[in-house]
Amino acid sequence: MGRGRVELKRIENKINRQVTFSKRRNGLLKKAQELSVLCDAEIALIVFSSRGKLYEFGSAGITKTLERYQRCSFTPQDTSLIERETQSWYQEVTKLKAKYESLQRTQRHFLGEDLGPLNVKELQNLEKQLEGALAQARQRKMQIMIEQVEDLRKKERQLGDLNKQLKLKLEAEGQNLKAIQSLWSSNVAAGSSNFALHSSSQSNITMDCQPPEPILQIGYHQYVAVDHEGTSSTIPKGMAGSETNFIQGWVL
């Protein structure tokens, strides 16, 4: 009996699948090499395993064979498709160019240039467009000015609040300075009065302790005579010359 046909399907057993892949991969690479040698064919073989490993064979190099494949893979249908795409891009460029020229012409009209070819209706439309643009510009200008005024008012309020805070702080500092000055003045006054009393007391003590200063006297010294009973009498010095044997003259 002959061998029956084997149904090709995915091998469910992981180990059997890996063994089968290794065997058939090696056989496939060997057959490709034999075919390239026997038939002088340019063969490129690329195999990725289920785990992502790469196995390749190229009789003339993988890169060279792939470039040759890309050059030979274009068909007349592809060429016509490229031509159609080129024509479509050319038309698009033509439209964009015309639109660009129209915008440039409109810009010159807005600037007041090249108005000769325009008729009355076109000039009226241009006037309306300019008036609309002018109204929008004025509206935007007023909006910006209002915003700036609001910002300035906000800054003014902030500066006013800051000024009030600084004023209150300055008044508090002034009150503290006045209190310090009054306290200092009272301390200075008390110190000066104590110093005056101390100085006067010191001067009195000094005056009491100093000996009597010599006195310049012109005339006769008064002579105090003491009798035997203990009474004293003052007589001029000249009259007591013979009795007391006191030296007459000027005495400093």
Coordinates of N, CA and C in Angstrom, one line a residue:
M1 N 0.9 -1.2 0.0 CA 0.0 0.0 0.0 C 0.9 1.2 0.0
G2 N 0.4 2.3 -0.7 CA 1.2 3.5 -0.8 C 0.9 4.4 0.4
R3 N 1.7 5.3 0.6 CA 1.6 6.3 1.7 C 0.5 7.3 1.4
G4 N -0.4 7.5 2.4 CA -1.5 8.4 2.2 C -1.0 9.9 2.2
R5 N -1.9 10.7 1.8 CA -1.6 12.2 1.8 C -1.7 12.7 3.2
V6 N -0.7 13.5 3.6 CA -0.6 14.0 5.0 C -1.3 15.4 4.9
E7 N -2.2 15.6 5.8 CA -2.9 16.9 5.9 C -2.0 17.9 6.6
L8 N -1.8 19.1 6.0 CA -0.9 20.1 6.5 C -1.8 21.0 7.4
K9 N -1.3 21.1 8.6 CA -1.9 22.0 9.6 C -0.9 22.3 10.7
R10 N -1.2 23.2 11.5 CA -0.3 23.7 12.6 C -0.1 22.6 13.6
I11 N 1.1 22.4 14.0 CA 1.5 21.4 15.0 C 1.2 22.0 16.4
E12 N 0.3 21.3 17.1 CA -0.1 21.9 18.4 C 1.0 21.7 19.5
N13 N 1.7 20.6 19.4 CA 2.7 20.3 20.4 C 3.9 21.3 20.2
K14 N 4.3 22.0 21.2 CA 5.3 23.0 21.0 C 6.7 22.4 20.7
I15 N 7.0 21.3 21.4 CA 8.3 20.7 21.2 C 8.4 20.1 19.8
N16 N 7.3 19.4 19.4 CA 7.3 18.8 18.0 C 7.4 19.9 17.0
R17 N 6.7 21.0 17.2 CA 6.7 22.1 16.3 C 8.1 22.7 16.1
Q18 N 8.8 22.9 17.2 CA 10.2 23.4 17.1 C 11.1 22.4 16.4
V19 N 11.0 21.1 16.7 CA 11.9 20.1 16.0 C 11.6 20.1 14.5
T20 N 10.3 20.1 14.2 CA 10.0 20.1 12.7 C 10.5 21.4 12.0
F21 N 10.4 22.6 12.7 CA 10.9 23.8 12.1 C 12.4 23.7 11.9
S22 N 13.1 23.2 12.9 CA 14.6 23.1 12.7 C 15.0 22.2 11.5
K23 N 14.3 21.1 11.4 CA 14.7 20.1 10.3 C 14.3 20.7 9.0
R24 N 13.1 21.2 8.8 CA 12.7 21.7 7.5 C 13.4 23.0 7.1
R25 N 13.8 23.8 8.2 CA 14.5 25.1 7.9 C 15.9 24.7 7.3
N26 N 16.5 23.8 7.9 CA 17.9 23.4 7.3 C 17.7 22.8 5.9
G27 N 16.7 22.0 5.7 CA 16.5 21.4 4.4 C 16.2 22.5 3.4
L28 N 15.3 23.5 3.8 CA 15.0 24.6 2.9 C 16.2 25.4 2.5
L29 N 17.1 25.7 3.4 CA 18.3 26.5 3.1 C 19.2 25.7 2.2
K30 N 19.3 24.4 2.5 CA 20.2 23.5 1.7 C 19.6 23.4 0.2
K31 N 18.3 23.3 0.1 CA 17.7 23.2 -1.3 C 17.9 24.5 -2.0
A32 N 17.8 25.7 -1.3 CA 18.0 26.9 -2.0 C 19.5 27.1 -2.4
Q33 N 20.4 26.7 -1.6 CA 21.8 26.8 -2.0 C 22.1 25.8 -3.2
E34 N 21.5 24.6 -3.2 CA 21.7 23.7 -4.3 C 21.1 24.2 -5.6
L35 N 19.9 24.8 -5.5 CA 19.3 25.4 -6.7 C 20.1 26.5 -7.3
S36 N 20.7 27.4 -6.4 CA 21.5 28.5 -6.9 C 22.8 28.0 -7.6
V37 N 23.3 26.9 -7.1 CA 24.6 26.4 -7.7 C 24.3 25.6 -9.0
L38 N 23.3 24.8 -8.9 CA 23.0 23.9 -10.1 C 22.4 24.7 -11.3
C39 N 21.6 25.7 -11.0 CA 20.9 26.4 -12.1 C 21.4 27.8 -12.3
D40 N 22.4 28.2 -11.6 CA 23.0 29.6 -11.6 C 21.9 30.6 -11.5
A41 N 21.1 30.4 -10.4 CA 19.9 31.3 -10.1 C 20.3 32.2 -9.0
E42 N 19.8 33.4 -9.0 CA 19.9 34.4 -7.9 C 18.8 34.2 -6.9
I43 N 19.1 33.6 -5.7 CA 18.1 33.3 -4.8 C 18.3 34.1 -3.5
A44 N 17.3 34.6 -2.9 CA 17.3 35.2 -1.6 C 16.2 34.6 -0.8
L45 N 16.6 34.1 0.4 CA 15.7 33.4 1.3 C 15.7 34.1 2.7
I46 N 14.5 34.5 3.2 CA 14.4 35.1 4.5 C 13.4 34.3 5.3
V47 N 13.8 33.9 6.5 CA 12.9 33.1 7.4 C 12.9 33.7 8.8
F48 N 11.7 34.0 9.3 CA 11.6 34.4 10.7 C 10.9 33.3 11.5
S49 N 11.5 32.9 12.6 CA 10.8 31.8 13.4 C 9.7 32.4 14.3
S50 N 9.0 31.5 14.9 CA 7.9 32.0 15.8 C 8.4 32.9 17.0
R51 N 9.7 32.7 17.3 CA 10.3 33.5 18.4 C 10.9 34.8 17.9
G52 N 10.9 35.0 16.6 CA 11.4 36.2 16.0 C 12.8 36.2 15.5
K53 N 13.4 35.0 15.5 CA 14.8 34.8 15.1 C 14.8 34.8 13.5
L54 N 15.9 35.5 13.0 CA 16.0 35.6 11.5 C 17.0 34.6 11.0
Y55 N 16.6 33.9 9.9 CA 17.4 33.0 9.1 C 17.4 33.4 7.7
E56 N 18.5 33.6 7.0 CA 18.5 34.1 5.7 C 19.6 33.4 4.8
F57 N 19.4 33.5 3.5 CA 20.3 33.0 2.6 C 20.2 33.8 1.3
G58 N 21.3 34.3 0.8 CA 21.4 35.0 -0.5 C 22.6 34.6 -1.3
S59 N 22.3 34.2 -2.5 CA 23.4 33.7 -3.3 C 24.2 34.9 -3.8
A60 N 23.5 36.1 -4.1 CA 24.3 37.3 -4.5 C 24.2 38.4 -3.5
G61 N 23.6 38.1 -2.3 CA 23.5 39.1 -1.3 C 22.0 39.5 -1.2
I62 N 21.5 39.6 0.1 CA 20.1 39.9 0.3 C 19.7 41.3 -0.2
T63 N 20.6 42.2 0.1 CA 20.2 43.6 -0.3 C 20.2 43.8 -1.8
K64 N 21.2 43.2 -2.5 CA 21.3 43.3 -3.9 C 20.0 42.7 -4.6
T65 N 19.7 41.5 -4.1 CA 18.5 40.8 -4.7 C 17.2 41.6 -4.4
L66 N 17.1 42.2 -3.2 CA 15.9 43.0 -2.9 C 15.8 44.2 -3.8
E67 N 16.9 44.9 -4.1 CA 16.9 46.1 -5.0 C 16.5 45.6 -6.4
R68 N 17.0 44.5 -6.8 CA 16.6 44.0 -8.1 C 15.2 43.7 -8.2
Y69 N 14.6 43.1 -7.1 CA 13.2 42.8 -7.0 C 12.4 44.1 -7.1
Q70 N 12.8 45.1 -6.4 CA 12.0 46.4 -6.5 C 12.0 47.0 -7.8
R71 N 13.1 46.9 -8.6 CA 13.2 47.5 -9.9 C 12.3 46.7 -10.9
C72 N 12.2 45.4 -10.7 CA 11.4 44.5 -11.6 C 10.0 44.4 -11.2
S73 N 9.6 44.9 -10.0 CA 8.2 44.7 -9.6 C 7.3 45.7 -10.1
F74 N 7.8 46.8 -10.8 CA 6.9 47.8 -11.3 C 6.3 47.3 -12.6
T75 N 5.0 47.4 -12.8 CA 4.2 47.0 -13.9 C 3.7 48.2 -14.7
P76 N 3.3 48.1 -15.9 CA 2.7 49.2 -16.6 C 1.5 49.9 -15.9
Q77 N 0.8 49.1 -15.1 CA -0.3 49.7 -14.3 C 0.3 50.7 -13.3
D78 N 1.4 50.2 -12.7 CA 2.0 51.1 -11.7 C 2.5 52.4 -12.3
T79 N 3.0 52.3 -13.6 CA 3.5 53.5 -14.3 C 2.4 54.4 -14.6
S80 N 1.3 53.9 -15.0 CA 0.1 54.8 -15.3 C -0.4 55.4 -14.0
L81 N -0.4 54.7 -12.9 CA -0.8 55.2 -11.7 C 0.1 56.4 -11.2
I82 N 1.4 56.3 -11.4 CA 2.3 57.4 -11.1 C 2.1 58.6 -12.0
E83 N 1.8 58.3 -13.3 CA 1.5 59.4 -14.2 C 0.2 60.2 -13.8
R84 N -0.8 59.4 -13.4 CA -2.0 60.0 -12.9 C -1.8 60.9 -11.6
E85 N -1.0 60.3 -10.7 CA -0.7 61.1 -9.5 C 0.1 62.3 -9.8
T86 N 1.0 62.2 -10.8 CA 1.8 63.4 -11.2 C 0.9 64.5 -11.8
Q87 N 0.0 64.0 -12.7 CA -1.0 65.0 -13.3 C -1.9 65.6 -12.2
S88 N -2.3 64.8 -11.2 CA -3.1 65.4 -10.2 C -2.3 66.5 -9.4
W89 N -1.1 66.2 -9.0 CA -0.3 67.1 -8.3 C 0.0 68.4 -9.1
Y90 N 0.2 68.2 -10.4 CA 0.4 69.4 -11.3 C -0.9 70.3 -11.3
Q91 N -2.0 69.7 -11.4 CA -3.3 70.5 -11.4 C -3.4 71.2 -10.0
E92 N -3.0 70.5 -8.9 CA -3.1 71.1 -7.6 C -2.2 72.3 -7.5
V93 N -1.0 72.1 -8.0 CA 0.0 73.2 -8.0 C -0.5 74.4 -8.8
T94 N -1.1 74.1 -9.9 CA -1.7 75.2 -10.8 C -2.8 76.0 -10.1
K95 N -3.7 75.2 -9.3 CA -4.7 75.9 -8.6 C -4.1 76.8 -7.5
L96 N -3.2 76.2 -6.8 CA -2.6 77.0 -5.7 C -1.9 78.2 -6.2
K97 N -1.2 78.1 -7.4 CA -0.5 79.2 -8.0 C -1.5 80.3 -8.3
A98 N -2.7 79.9 -8.9 CA -3.7 80.9 -9.3 C -4.3 81.6 -8.1
K99 N -4.5 80.8 -7.0 CA -5.0 81.4 -5.8 C -4.0 82.3 -5.2
Y100 N -2.8 82.0 -5.2 CA -1.7 82.9 -4.7 C -1.7 84.2 -5.5
E101 N -1.8 84.1 -6.8 CA -1.8 85.4 -7.6 C -3.0 86.2 -7.3
S102 N -4.2 85.6 -7.1 CA -5.4 86.3 -6.7 C -5.3 87.0 -5.4
L103 N -4.7 86.3 -4.4 CA -4.5 86.9 -3.1 C -3.5 88.1 -3.2
Q104 N -2.5 88.0 -4.0 CA -1.6 89.1 -4.2 C -2.3 90.3 -4.8
R105 N -3.1 90.0 -5.8 CA -3.8 91.1 -6.5 C -4.8 91.8 -5.5
T106 N -5.5 91.0 -4.7 CA -6.4 91.6 -3.7 C -5.7 92.4 -2.7
Q107 N -4.5 92.0 -2.3 CA -3.7 92.7 -1.4 C -3.3 94.1 -2.0
R108 N -2.9 94.1 -3.2 CA -2.5 95.3 -3.9 C -3.8 96.3 -4.0
H109 N -4.9 95.7 -4.2 CA -6.2 96.5 -4.2 C -6.4 97.1 -2.9
F110 N -6.2 96.4 -1.8 CA -6.4 96.9 -0.5 C -5.5 98.1 -0.2
L111 N -4.3 98.0 -0.8 CA -3.3 99.0 -0.6 C -3.5 100.2 -1.5
G112 N -4.5 100.1 -2.4 CA -4.8 101.2 -3.3 C -4.0 101.1 -4.6
E113 N -3.5 100.0 -4.9 CA -2.7 99.8 -6.1 C -3.4 99.0 -7.2
D114 N -3.1 99.2 -8.4 CA -3.7 98.5 -9.6 C -5.2 98.6 -9.6
L115 N -5.8 99.7 -9.3 CA -7.2 99.9 -9.3 C -7.8 100.2 -10.7
G116 N -6.9 100.4 -11.7 CA -7.4 100.7 -13.0 C -8.3 99.7 -13.7
P117 N -8.0 98.4 -13.6 CA -8.8 97.4 -14.3 C -10.2 97.1 -13.6
L118 N -10.4 97.7 -12.4 CA -11.6 97.4 -11.7 C -12.8 98.2 -12.2
N119 N -14.0 97.7 -12.2 CA -15.2 98.4 -12.6 C -15.8 99.0 -11.3
V120 N -17.0 99.6 -11.5 CA -17.6 100.3 -10.4 C -18.1 99.3 -9.3
K121 N -18.6 98.1 -9.7 CA -19.1 97.1 -8.8 C -18.0 96.6 -7.9
E122 N -16.8 96.3 -8.6 CA -15.7 95.8 -7.9 C -15.1 96.8 -6.9
L123 N -15.2 98.1 -7.3 CA -14.7 99.1 -6.4 C -15.6 99.2 -5.2
Q124 N -16.9 99.1 -5.4 CA -17.9 99.2 -4.3 C -17.6 98.0 -3.3
N125 N -17.4 96.8 -3.9 CA -17.1 95.7 -3.0 C -15.9 95.9 -2.2
L126 N -14.9 96.4 -2.9 CA -13.6 96.7 -2.2 C -13.8 97.8 -1.1
E127 N -14.6 98.8 -1.4 CA -14.9 99.8 -0.4 C -15.6 99.2 0.8
K128 N -16.6 98.3 0.6 CA -17.3 97.6 1.7 C -16.3 96.8 2.5
Q129 N -15.5 96.1 1.8 CA -14.5 95.3 2.6 C -13.5 96.1 3.4
L130 N -13.1 97.3 2.9 CA -12.3 98.2 3.6 C -13.0 98.8 4.8
E131 N -14.3 99.1 4.6 CA -15.0 99.7 5.8 C -15.2 98.6 6.8
G132 N -15.5 97.4 6.4 CA -15.7 96.3 7.4 C -14.4 96.1 8.2
A133 N -13.3 96.1 7.4 CA -12.0 95.9 8.1 C -11.6 97.0 9.0
L134 N -12.0 98.2 8.6 CA -11.7 99.4 9.4 C -12.6 99.3 10.7
A135 N -13.8 98.9 10.6 CA -14.7 98.8 11.8 C -14.2 97.8 12.7
Q136 N -13.7 96.7 12.2 CA -13.2 95.6 13.1 C -11.9 96.1 13.8
A137 N -11.1 96.8 13.0 CA -9.8 97.3 13.6 C -10.1 98.3 14.7
R138 N -11.1 99.2 14.5 CA -11.5 100.2 15.5 C -12.0 99.5 16.8
Q139 N -12.9 98.5 16.5 CA -13.5 97.7 17.6 C -12.4 97.1 18.5
R140 N -11.4 96.5 17.8 CA -10.3 95.8 18.5 C -9.5 96.8 19.2
K141 N -9.3 98.0 18.6 CA -8.5 99.0 19.3 C -9.2 99.5 20.5
M142 N -10.5 99.7 20.5 CA -11.3 100.1 21.6 C -11.2 99.1 22.7
Q143 N -11.3 97.8 22.3 CA -11.2 96.7 23.3 C -9.9 96.7 24.0
I144 N -8.8 96.9 23.3 CA -7.5 96.9 23.9 C -7.3 98.1 24.8
M145 N -7.8 99.3 24.4 CA -7.8 100.5 25.2 C -8.5 100.3 26.5
I146 N -9.7 99.7 26.4 CA -10.5 99.5 27.6 C -9.8 98.5 28.6
E147 N -9.2 97.5 28.0 CA -8.4 96.6 28.9 C -7.2 97.3 29.5
Q148 N -6.5 98.2 28.8 CA -5.4 98.9 29.3 C -5.9 99.8 30.5
V149 N -7.1 100.5 30.3 CA -7.6 101.4 31.3 C -7.9 100.6 32.6
E150 N -8.5 99.4 32.4 CA -8.8 98.6 33.5 C -7.6 98.1 34.3
D151 N -6.6 97.8 33.5 CA -5.3 97.4 34.2 C -4.7 98.6 34.9
L152 N -4.8 99.8 34.3 CA -4.3 101.0 35.0 C -5.1 101.3 36.3
R153 N -6.4 101.1 36.2 CA -7.2 101.4 37.4 C -6.9 100.3 38.5
K154 N -6.7 99.1 38.1 CA -6.3 98.1 39.1 C -5.0 98.4 39.7
K155 N -4.0 98.8 38.9 CA -2.7 99.2 39.5 C -2.9 100.4 40.4
E156 N -3.8 101.4 40.0 CA -4.0 102.6 40.9 C -4.5 102.1 42.2
R157 N -5.5 101.2 42.2 CA -6.1 100.7 43.5 C -5.0 100.0 44.3
Q158 N -4.2 99.3 43.7 CA -3.1 98.6 44.4 C -2.1 99.6 45.0
L159 N -1.8 100.6 44.2 CA -0.9 101.6 44.7 C -1.5 102.4 45.9
G160 N -2.8 102.7 45.7 CA -3.5 103.4 46.8 C -3.5 102.6 48.1
D161 N -3.8 101.3 48.0 CA -3.8 100.5 49.2 C -2.4 100.4 49.8
L162 N -1.4 100.3 48.9 CA 0.0 100.3 49.4 C 0.4 101.6 50.1
N163 N -0.1 102.7 49.5 CA 0.1 104.1 50.1 C -0.5 104.2 51.5
K164 N -1.8 103.7 51.6 CA -2.4 103.7 52.9 C -1.6 102.9 54.0
Q165 N -1.2 101.7 53.6 CA -0.4 100.9 54.5 C 0.8 101.6 54.9
L166 N 1.5 102.2 53.9 CA 2.8 102.9 54.3 C 2.5 104.1 55.2
K167 N 1.4 104.8 55.0 CA 1.0 106.0 55.8 C 0.7 105.5 57.2
L168 N -0.1 104.4 57.4 CA -0.3 103.9 58.7 C 1.0 103.5 59.4
K169 N 1.8 102.9 58.7 CA 3.1 102.4 59.2 C 3.9 103.6 59.7
L170 N 3.9 104.7 58.8 CA 4.7 105.9 59.1 C 4.1 106.6 60.4
E171 N 2.8 106.6 60.5 CA 2.2 107.2 61.7 C 2.5 106.5 62.9
A172 N 2.5 105.1 62.8 CA 2.9 104.3 64.0 C 4.3 104.5 64.4
E173 N 5.2 104.6 63.4 CA 6.6 104.9 63.6 C 6.8 106.3 64.3
G174 N 6.0 107.3 63.8 CA 6.1 108.6 64.3 C 5.7 108.6 65.8
Q175 N 4.6 107.9 66.1 CA 4.1 107.9 67.5 C 5.2 107.2 68.4
N176 N 5.8 106.1 67.9 CA 6.8 105.5 68.7 C 8.0 106.4 68.9
L177 N 8.4 107.2 67.8 CA 9.5 108.1 67.9 C 9.2 109.3 68.9
K178 N 7.9 109.7 68.9 CA 7.5 110.8 69.9 C 7.6 110.2 71.3
A179 N 7.1 109.0 71.5 CA 7.2 108.4 72.8 C 8.7 108.3 73.3
I180 N 9.5 107.9 72.4 CA 10.9 107.7 72.7 C 11.5 109.1 73.1
Q181 N 11.2 110.1 72.3 CA 11.7 111.4 72.5 C 11.3 112.0 73.9
S182 N 10.0 111.8 74.2 CA 9.5 112.3 75.5 C 10.1 111.6 76.6
L183 N 10.3 110.3 76.5 CA 11.0 109.5 77.5 C 12.4 110.0 77.7
W184 N 13.0 110.2 76.6 CA 14.4 110.7 76.6 C 14.5 112.0 77.2
S185 N 13.6 112.9 76.9 CA 13.6 114.3 77.5 C 13.4 114.3 79.0
S186 N 12.5 113.4 79.4 CA 12.2 113.3 80.9 C 13.4 112.8 81.6
N187 N 14.1 111.8 81.0 CA 15.3 111.2 81.6 C 16.4 112.2 81.6
V188 N 16.5 113.0 80.6 CA 17.6 114.1 80.6 C 17.3 115.1 81.6
A189 N 16.0 115.6 81.7 CA 15.7 116.6 82.7 C 15.9 116.1 84.1
A190 N 15.5 114.8 84.4 CA 15.8 114.3 85.7 C 17.3 114.2 86.0
G191 N 18.0 113.8 85.0 CA 19.5 113.7 85.2 C 20.1 115.0 85.4
S192 N 19.7 116.1 84.7 CA 20.3 117.4 84.9 C 19.9 118.0 86.3
S193 N 18.7 117.7 86.8 CA 18.3 118.2 88.1 C 19.1 117.5 89.2
N194 N 19.3 116.2 89.0 CA 20.1 115.5 90.0 C 21.5 116.0 90.0
F195 N 22.0 116.3 88.7 CA 23.4 116.7 88.6 C 23.6 118.1 89.3
A196 N 22.5 119.0 89.1 CA 22.6 120.3 89.7 C 22.6 120.2 91.2
L197 N 21.7 119.4 91.8 CA 21.7 119.2 93.2 C 23.0 118.7 93.8
H198 N 23.5 117.7 93.1 CA 24.8 117.1 93.5 C 25.9 118.1 93.4
S199 N 25.9 118.9 92.4 CA 27.0 119.9 92.2 C 26.9 121.0 93.3
S200 N 25.6 121.4 93.6 CA 25.5 122.4 94.7 C 25.9 121.9 96.0
S201 N 25.5 120.6 96.3 CA 25.9 120.0 97.6 C 27.4 119.9 97.6
Q202 N 28.0 119.5 96.5 CA 29.5 119.4 96.5 C 30.2 120.7 96.7
S203 N 29.6 121.8 96.1 CA 30.2 123.1 96.2 C 30.0 123.6 97.6
N204 N 28.9 123.3 98.3 CA 28.7 123.8 99.7 C 29.7 123.1 100.6
I205 N 29.9 121.8 100.3 CA 30.8 121.0 101.2 C 32.2 121.6 100.9
T206 N 32.6 121.9 99.7 CA 33.9 122.4 99.4 C 34.1 123.8 100.0
M207 N 33.1 124.6 100.0 CA 33.2 125.9 100.6 C 33.3 125.8 102.1
D208 N 32.7 124.9 102.7 CA 32.8 124.7 104.1 C 34.1 124.2 104.5
C209 N 34.7 123.4 103.7 CA 36.0 122.7 104.0 C 37.2 123.6 103.7
Q210 N 37.0 124.7 102.8 CA 38.1 125.5 102.5 C 38.5 126.5 103.6
P211 N 39.8 126.7 103.8 CA 40.2 127.7 104.9 C 39.8 129.1 104.4
P212 N 39.7 130.0 105.4 CA 39.3 131.4 105.0 C 40.5 132.0 104.2
E213 N 40.1 132.8 103.2 CA 41.0 133.4 102.4 C 41.6 134.7 103.1
P214 N 42.8 135.0 102.8 CA 43.4 136.3 103.4 C 42.7 137.5 102.9
I215 N 42.5 138.5 103.8 CA 41.7 139.7 103.5 C 42.7 140.9 103.5
L216 N 42.6 141.7 102.5 CA 43.4 142.9 102.5 C 42.7 144.0 103.3
Q217 N 43.4 144.5 104.3 CA 42.8 145.5 105.2 C 43.7 146.7 105.3
I218 N 43.2 147.9 105.1 CA 43.9 149.1 105.2 C 43.5 149.9 106.5
G219 N 44.5 150.2 107.3 CA 44.2 150.9 108.5 C 44.8 150.1 109.7
Y220 N 44.2 150.3 110.8 CA 44.7 149.7 112.0 C 43.9 148.4 112.3
H221 N 44.7 147.4 112.7 CA 44.1 146.1 113.2 C 43.4 146.4 114.5
Q222 N 42.3 145.7 114.6 CA 41.6 145.8 115.9 C 42.2 144.8 116.9
Y223 N 42.5 145.3 118.0 CA 43.1 144.5 119.0 C 42.1 144.2 120.1
V224 N 42.1 142.9 120.3 CA 41.1 142.5 121.3 C 41.9 142.3 122.6
A225 N 41.5 143.0 123.6 CA 42.2 142.9 124.9 C 41.3 142.1 125.9
V226 N 41.9 141.3 126.6 CA 41.2 140.4 127.5 C 41.7 140.8 128.9
D227 N 40.8 141.1 129.8 CA 41.3 141.5 131.1 C 41.3 140.2 132.0
H228 N 41.6 140.4 133.2 CA 41.7 139.3 134.1 C 40.4 138.7 134.4
E229 N 39.3 139.4 134.2 CA 38.0 138.8 134.5 C 37.4 138.0 133.3
G230 N 38.1 138.1 132.3 CA 37.6 137.3 131.1 C 36.8 138.1 130.1
T231 N 36.7 139.4 130.3 CA 35.9 140.2 129.4 C 36.9 140.7 128.3
S232 N 36.4 140.9 127.1 CA 37.2 141.4 126.0 C 36.7 142.7 125.6
S233 N 37.7 143.5 125.1 CA 37.3 144.8 124.6 C 38.2 145.1 123.4
T234 N 37.6 145.8 122.4 CA 38.3 146.1 121.1 C 38.7 147.5 121.1
I235 N 40.0 147.7 120.9 CA 40.6 149.0 120.9 C 41.4 149.1 119.7
P236 N 41.6 150.4 119.2 CA 42.4 150.5 118.0 C 43.8 150.2 118.3
K237 N 44.5 149.7 117.3 CA 45.9 149.3 117.4 C 46.8 150.4 117.8
G238 N 46.6 151.6 117.3 CA 47.5 152.7 117.6 C 47.5 153.1 119.1
M239 N 46.3 152.9 119.7 CA 46.2 153.3 121.0 C 46.7 152.3 122.0
A240 N 47.0 151.2 121.6 CA 47.5 150.2 122.5 C 48.9 149.8 122.3
G241 N 49.7 150.8 121.7 CA 51.1 150.5 121.4 C 51.9 150.3 122.6
S242 N 51.9 151.2 123.5 CA 52.8 151.1 124.7 C 52.4 150.0 125.6
E243 N 51.1 149.7 125.6 CA 50.6 148.7 126.6 C 50.8 147.3 126.2
T244 N 50.6 147.0 124.8 CA 50.7 145.6 124.4 C 51.9 145.3 123.7
N245 N 52.7 146.3 123.4 CA 54.0 146.1 122.6 C 53.7 145.4 121.3
F246 N 52.6 145.7 120.6 CA 52.2 145.1 119.4 C 52.8 145.9 118.2
I247 N 53.2 145.3 117.2 CA 53.9 146.0 116.1 C 52.8 146.7 115.3
Q248 N 53.1 148.0 115.1 CA 52.2 148.8 114.3 C 52.6 148.7 112.8
G249 N 51.7 149.0 112.0 CA 51.9 149.1 110.6 C 50.8 148.4 109.7
W250 N 51.1 148.3 108.5 CA 50.2 147.7 107.5 C 50.3 146.2 107.6
V251 N 49.3 145.6 107.7 CA 49.2 144.1 107.7 C 48.4 143.6 106.6
L252 N 48.9 142.7 105.8 CA 48.2 142.1 104.7 C 47.5 140.8 105.2

